[in-house]
Each structure stands twice: as C-alpha cells, then as structure tokens.
XYZ file of C-alpha atoms in Angstrom:
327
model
C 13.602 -21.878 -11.046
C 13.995 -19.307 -13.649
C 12.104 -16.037 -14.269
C 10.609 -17.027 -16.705
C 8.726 -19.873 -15.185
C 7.848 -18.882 -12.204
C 6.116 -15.930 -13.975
C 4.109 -18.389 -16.129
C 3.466 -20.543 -12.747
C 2.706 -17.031 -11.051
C -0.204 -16.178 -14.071
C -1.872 -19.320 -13.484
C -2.726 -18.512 -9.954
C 0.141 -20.591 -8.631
C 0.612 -19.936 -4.789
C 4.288 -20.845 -4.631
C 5.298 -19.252 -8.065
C 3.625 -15.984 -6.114
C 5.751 -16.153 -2.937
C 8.623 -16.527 -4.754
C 8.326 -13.820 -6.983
C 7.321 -11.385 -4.057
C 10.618 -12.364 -1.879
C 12.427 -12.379 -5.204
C 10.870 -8.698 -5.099
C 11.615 -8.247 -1.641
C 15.035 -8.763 -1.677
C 16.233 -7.458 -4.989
C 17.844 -4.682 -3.717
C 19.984 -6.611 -1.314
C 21.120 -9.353 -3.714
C 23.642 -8.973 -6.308
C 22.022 -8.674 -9.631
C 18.632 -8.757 -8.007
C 18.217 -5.346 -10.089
C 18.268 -7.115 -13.473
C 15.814 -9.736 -12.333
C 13.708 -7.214 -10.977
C 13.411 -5.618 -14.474
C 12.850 -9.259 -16.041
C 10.048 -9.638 -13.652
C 8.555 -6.342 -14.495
C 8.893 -6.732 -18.028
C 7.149 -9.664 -18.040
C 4.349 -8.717 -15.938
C 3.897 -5.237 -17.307
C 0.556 -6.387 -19.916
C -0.317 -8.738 -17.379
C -3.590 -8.060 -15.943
C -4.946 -11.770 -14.909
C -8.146 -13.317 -16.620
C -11.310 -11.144 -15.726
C -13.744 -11.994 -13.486
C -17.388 -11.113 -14.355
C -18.109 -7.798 -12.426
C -14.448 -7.644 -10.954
C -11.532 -6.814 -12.087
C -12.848 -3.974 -15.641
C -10.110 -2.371 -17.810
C -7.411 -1.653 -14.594
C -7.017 -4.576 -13.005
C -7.475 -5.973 -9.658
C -9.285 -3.568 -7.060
C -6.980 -2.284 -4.139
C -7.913 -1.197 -0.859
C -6.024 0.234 1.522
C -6.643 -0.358 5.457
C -4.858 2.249 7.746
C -5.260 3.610 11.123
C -3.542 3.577 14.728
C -2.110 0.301 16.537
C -5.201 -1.695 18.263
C -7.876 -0.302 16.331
C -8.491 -4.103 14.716
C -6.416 -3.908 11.018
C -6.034 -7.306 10.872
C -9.202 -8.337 11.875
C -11.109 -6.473 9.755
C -9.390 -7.282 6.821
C -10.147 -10.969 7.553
C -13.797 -9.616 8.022
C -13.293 -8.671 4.254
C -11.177 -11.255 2.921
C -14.567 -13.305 3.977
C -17.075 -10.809 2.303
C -15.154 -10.994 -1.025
C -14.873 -14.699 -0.991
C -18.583 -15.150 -0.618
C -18.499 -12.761 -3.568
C -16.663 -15.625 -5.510
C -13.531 -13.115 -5.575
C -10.042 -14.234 -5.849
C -8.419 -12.507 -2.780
C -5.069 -11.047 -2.507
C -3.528 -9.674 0.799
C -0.406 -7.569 1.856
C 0.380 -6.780 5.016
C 2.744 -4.648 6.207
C 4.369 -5.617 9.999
C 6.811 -2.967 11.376
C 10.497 -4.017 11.425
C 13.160 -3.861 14.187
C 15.244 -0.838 14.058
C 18.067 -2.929 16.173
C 17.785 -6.388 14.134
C 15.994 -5.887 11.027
C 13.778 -8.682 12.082
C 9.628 -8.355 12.231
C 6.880 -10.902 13.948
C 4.591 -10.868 10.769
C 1.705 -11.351 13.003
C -0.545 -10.219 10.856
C -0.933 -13.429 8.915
C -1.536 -15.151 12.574
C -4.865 -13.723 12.852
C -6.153 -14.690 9.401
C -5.145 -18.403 10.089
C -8.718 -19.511 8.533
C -8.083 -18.474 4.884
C -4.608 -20.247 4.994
C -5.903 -23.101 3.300
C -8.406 -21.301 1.073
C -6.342 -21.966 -2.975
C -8.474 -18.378 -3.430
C -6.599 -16.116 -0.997
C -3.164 -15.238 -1.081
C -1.563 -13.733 2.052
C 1.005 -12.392 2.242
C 2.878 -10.540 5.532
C 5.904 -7.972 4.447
C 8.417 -6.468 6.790
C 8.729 -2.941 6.421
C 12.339 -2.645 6.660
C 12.790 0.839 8.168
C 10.367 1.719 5.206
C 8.492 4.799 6.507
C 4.607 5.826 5.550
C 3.282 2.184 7.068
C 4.304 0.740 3.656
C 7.275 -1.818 2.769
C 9.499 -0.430 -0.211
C 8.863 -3.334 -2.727
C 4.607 -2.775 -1.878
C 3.988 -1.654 -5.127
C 5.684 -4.496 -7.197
C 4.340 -7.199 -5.000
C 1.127 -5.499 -5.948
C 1.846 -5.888 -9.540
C 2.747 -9.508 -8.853
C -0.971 -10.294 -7.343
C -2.630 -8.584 -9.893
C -1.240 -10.665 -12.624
C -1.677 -13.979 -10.648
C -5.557 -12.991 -11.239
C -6.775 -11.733 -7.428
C -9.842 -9.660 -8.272
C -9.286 -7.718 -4.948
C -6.247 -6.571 -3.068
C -6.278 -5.610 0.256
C -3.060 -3.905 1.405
C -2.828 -3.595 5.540
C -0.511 -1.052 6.414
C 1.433 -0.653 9.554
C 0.336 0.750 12.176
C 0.528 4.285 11.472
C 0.584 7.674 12.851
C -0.892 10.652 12.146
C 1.126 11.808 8.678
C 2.301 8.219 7.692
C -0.109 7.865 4.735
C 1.568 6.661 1.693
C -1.182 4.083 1.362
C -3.476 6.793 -0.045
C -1.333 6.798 -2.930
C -0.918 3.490 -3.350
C -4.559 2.318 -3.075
C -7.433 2.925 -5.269
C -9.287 3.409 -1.745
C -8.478 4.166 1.594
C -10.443 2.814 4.378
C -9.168 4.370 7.447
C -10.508 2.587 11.117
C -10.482 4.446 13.979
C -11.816 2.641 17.724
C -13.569 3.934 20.865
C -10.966 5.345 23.221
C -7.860 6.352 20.829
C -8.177 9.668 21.355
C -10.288 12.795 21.937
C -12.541 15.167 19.324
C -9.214 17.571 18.995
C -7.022 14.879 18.075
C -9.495 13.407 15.670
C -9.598 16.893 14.009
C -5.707 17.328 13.727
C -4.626 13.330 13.028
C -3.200 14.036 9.337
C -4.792 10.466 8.807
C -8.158 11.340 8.561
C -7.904 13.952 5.976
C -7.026 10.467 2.846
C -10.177 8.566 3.795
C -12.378 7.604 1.188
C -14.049 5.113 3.622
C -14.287 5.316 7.839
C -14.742 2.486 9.794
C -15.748 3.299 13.510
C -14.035 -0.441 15.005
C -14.980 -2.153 18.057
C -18.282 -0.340 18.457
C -19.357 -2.661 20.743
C -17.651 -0.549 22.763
C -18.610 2.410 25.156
C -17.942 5.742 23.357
C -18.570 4.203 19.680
C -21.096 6.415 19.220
C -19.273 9.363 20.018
C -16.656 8.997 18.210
C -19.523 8.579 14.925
C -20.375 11.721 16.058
C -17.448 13.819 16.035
C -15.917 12.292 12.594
C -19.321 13.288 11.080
C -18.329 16.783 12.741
C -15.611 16.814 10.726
C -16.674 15.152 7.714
C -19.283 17.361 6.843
C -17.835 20.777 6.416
C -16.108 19.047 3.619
C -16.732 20.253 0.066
C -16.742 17.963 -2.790
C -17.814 15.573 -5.284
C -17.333 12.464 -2.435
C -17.914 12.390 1.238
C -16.997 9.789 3.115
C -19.250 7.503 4.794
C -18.818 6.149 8.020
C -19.185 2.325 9.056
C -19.698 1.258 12.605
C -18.152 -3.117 12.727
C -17.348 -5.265 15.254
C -14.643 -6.818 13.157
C -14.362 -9.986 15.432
C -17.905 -10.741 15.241
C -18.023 -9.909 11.770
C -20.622 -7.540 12.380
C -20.800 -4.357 9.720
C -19.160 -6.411 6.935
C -22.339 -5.848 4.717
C -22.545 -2.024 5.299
C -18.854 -2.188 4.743
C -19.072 -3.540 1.490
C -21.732 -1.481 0.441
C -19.525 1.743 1.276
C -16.396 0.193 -0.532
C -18.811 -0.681 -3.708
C -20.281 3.036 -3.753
C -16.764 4.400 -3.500
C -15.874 2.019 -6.411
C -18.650 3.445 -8.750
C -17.298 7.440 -7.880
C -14.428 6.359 -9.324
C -15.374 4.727 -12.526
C -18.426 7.524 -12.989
C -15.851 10.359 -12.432
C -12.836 8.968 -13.684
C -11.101 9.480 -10.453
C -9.782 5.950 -10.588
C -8.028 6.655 -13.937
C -6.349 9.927 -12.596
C -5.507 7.985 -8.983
C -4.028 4.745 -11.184
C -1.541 7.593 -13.314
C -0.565 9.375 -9.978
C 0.111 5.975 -8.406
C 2.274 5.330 -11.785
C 4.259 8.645 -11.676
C 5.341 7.746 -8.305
C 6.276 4.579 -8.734
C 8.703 5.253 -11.825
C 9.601 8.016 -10.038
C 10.597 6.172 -7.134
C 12.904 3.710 -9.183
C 14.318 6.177 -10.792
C 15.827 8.017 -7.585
C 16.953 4.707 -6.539
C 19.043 3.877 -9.883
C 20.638 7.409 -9.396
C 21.508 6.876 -5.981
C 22.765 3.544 -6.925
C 24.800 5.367 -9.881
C 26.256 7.676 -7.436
C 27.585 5.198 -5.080
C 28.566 2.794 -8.056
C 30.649 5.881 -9.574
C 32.522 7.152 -6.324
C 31.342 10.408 -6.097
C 30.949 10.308 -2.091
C 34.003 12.083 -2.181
C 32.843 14.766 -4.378
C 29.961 15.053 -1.618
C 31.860 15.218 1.298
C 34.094 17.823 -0.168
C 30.640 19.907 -1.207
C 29.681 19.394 2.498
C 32.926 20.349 3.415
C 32.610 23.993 1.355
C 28.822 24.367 2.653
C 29.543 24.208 6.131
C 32.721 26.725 5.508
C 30.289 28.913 3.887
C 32.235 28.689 0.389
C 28.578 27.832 -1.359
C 25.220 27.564 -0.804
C 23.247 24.363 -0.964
C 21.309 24.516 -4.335
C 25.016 25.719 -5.617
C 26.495 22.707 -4.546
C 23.232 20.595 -5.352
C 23.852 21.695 -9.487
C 27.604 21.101 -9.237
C 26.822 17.422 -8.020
C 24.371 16.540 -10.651
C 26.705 18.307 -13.482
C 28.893 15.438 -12.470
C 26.405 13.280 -13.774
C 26.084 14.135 -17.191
C-alpha cells in the first residue's frame, strides 16, 4: 500500500493503516530508501492534528504523558490503570511502549503489551510496544515520529511507557508534555531517592504498590525532597495500587491540574518548541552522519585520529578541518 493511503487510512483512525506507518517509521533507517518515505510520511502528517474532541485535544494536539521510573515499580500496570481512566473519559487512547532490546541479538519480548491484554480489542486504544534498539534514555529512536503518527490518527491522549530506566536516563521529560515518574516501597533508601537524577523531571509522583509496607515512608521522604523546591509547580504525590486500580481518580486529578499549569502559564507552548528543536535537531545530525559515510570521508577521520593521537593537532583543530570538508 502506498504512502499516500495508508496516511488517509491512518487519519481516519484506522488501526492497521497505524501499525504500518509506525514499523514503516521504525525501520526507515534500516531499509533502503526508507529515508524518502520517511519524509513523505512527515510531510503529510505535518498539519495533521486529528478531529478535536470536546475538552481534549485544544490548539496542540493530543496530550502526552510520560511514565518513567525503575524496573518493578508497576509501568505497565499503571498505564493500563490509565488507559481505563481515559476511556471512561470517552478519550481515544494511544500507547507507546518502550521494551529494552538485546545487546547480543537485537531482539526484545515486548511484554509490555502482555499486561494490557484487556484493551486489545477496544477500536479506541491503540497499543503499541517498540524495541529500543540500543536506543539509550528509555526511549526508542523513531518515539517521536510514531508520536506524530498517533496524534494524527485522532488519540486525544498518549501515553508513552519508557524503559525501565536508571537514574539519568530521562529523555522522556523532553519528549512528554508531562512526566509522571513511579517509584515503589523497597527500591531504595532516603539517600538514593535524593541523588536518583530521575526524580529531579517529575511533574507528577506516583508512590506504586502502596499496599505495601514502607509506602508511607517513602511519601514521606519524596515530600522531603519535594518541598525545598522553588517554583511556579510542585509536584504532587499519588499513592495507587495499580493492579487494583486503586488511586486512578487522584491520579487523574494530579495529571488534569498539571495540564491547566501548562495552558495558564504557557509552559506547554515553550515544552512543545523545545520538544521541536530537538527533534529537527536530531534528524539533522543523522542526515550529516549519513552524508559523511555516503561521501567517504572515514578516511579523512582516521587520518585526523591518526595526527591527534601523534599529537600533530588538537581535537577542536581537527573537529573544523572535518566539517570544512563539508562545505
């Protein structure tokens, strides 16, 4: 099927136009030419907001929230949690997530999708499991553009679940217009609370599993560190049983209240131009690389090497002589 129609298909809400698009996405870089349909798809998609949805979507499209946080605190289960919160909402649902890939085979489980096997059937929700293919930050490379995909098929809300992620792996702060970040009873101490990198992009905390013994302190000692902060938005922080669906009211609330900062302040509009920058940014690295392969100057960069490490230049030296080369 062409471009052409499967972008049509994919604007109408079609499920299979929008799994084709997002492995035509996926594996553009890989297949020859898969560039140049990238670019039609783009192109095509790039006034393509979806049809509004009373009290949804507004002037920038579909809303997207980022879930983060270490293996086992319950990702996956709390974004079903959601996916059900937004549906009783009457919103169109749209989910990535992100499942680590093998650094031997490539491969990746996709589990994810497993344990949201009760929306499968739901025409509403679109899931959607991505290998992250040695991607680091707990995203997959082609995250963004599968984003733009799901917004223009109409979803009202995309949730994007990242890997699971250490303590400076946070690209999903810059990809989402807010970060929930879940943390569970027993992960770790007060210190490593304070120091986990992670905490510091939260617009939203979720204290997971708090069924469990401990919950409570760990509410504690994140609002410890919460409230020295200084600024226009604190976060909150939501206790949920994910798997008994418990908390999926107060989570909402928190996620609407966040939503309303950032259309009061206009914190979404500066968060949706920094997400842009990076993203053209990004591409644009990747077409020079490509250039610079394409064009045979490896050479010229082994023989740079070779002068750097026989202290004939210096780095930045060498770094201006390369990109001369480049007109």
């Amino acid at each position: 099927m062409d471009v052409g129609t499967l972008v049509a298909d994919a604007r109408r809400g079609r499920p299979r136009a929008v799994a084709r698009l997002i492995t035509l996405v996926e594996n553009a870089a890989a297949a020859p030419g898969g560039d140049e349909r990238l670019r039609e798809v783009m192109a095509a998609f790039a006034t393509a907001t979806g049809p509004e949805a009373e009290g949804g979507r507004g002037p920038y499209g579909a809303r997207v929230i980022g879930l983060t946080g270490s293996p086992g605190v319950g990702k996956s289960t709390s974004t079903g949690m959601l996916i059900r919160a937004f549906r009783r909402r009457g919103r169109r649902v749209g989910v990535l997530a992100v499942d680590p890939s093998s650094p031997f085979t490539g491969g990746a489980l996709l589990g994810d999708r497993v344990r949201m096997q009760e929306h499968a059937t739901d025409p509403e929700v679109f899931i959607r499991s991505m290998a992250s293919r040695g991607h680091l930050g707990g995203l997959a490379w082609a995250t963004p553009q599968a984003l733009r995909v799901l917004d223009a098929a109409g979803c009202d809300v995309i949730l994007v679940e990242t890997v699971g992620v250490g303590q400076a792996e946070v690209d999903v702060a810059r990809l989402a217009d807010t970060t929930v970040v879940l943390l569970a009873p027993g992960m770790g101490d007060g210190i490593q609370a304070a120091k986990a990198g992670i905490l510091e992009v939260a617009d939203v905390f979720v204290v997971n599993k708090a069924d469990r013994d401990g919950a409570q302190a760990l509410v504690r000692e994140l609002r410890n560190t919460v409230a020295p902060l200084r600024g226009p938005w604190r976060p909150p922080i939501v206790s949920t049983v994910a798997s008994k669906g418990e908390g999926a009211d107060d989570l909402l609330a928190a996620l609407d209240k966040h939503t309303a900062y950032l259309d009061e302040s206009g914190e979404l509009r500066r968060r949706r131009l920094a997400r842009a920058r990076d993203e053209i940014e990004t591409i644009a690295l990747a077409r020079l690389r490509a250039r610079f392969a394409a064009e045979g100057r490896e050479r010229r960069l082994d023989r740079l090497a070779e002068r750097l490490v026989a202290a004939e230049t210096d780095p930045y030296t060498a770094a201006d002589e390369l990109l001369a080369d480049l007109g």
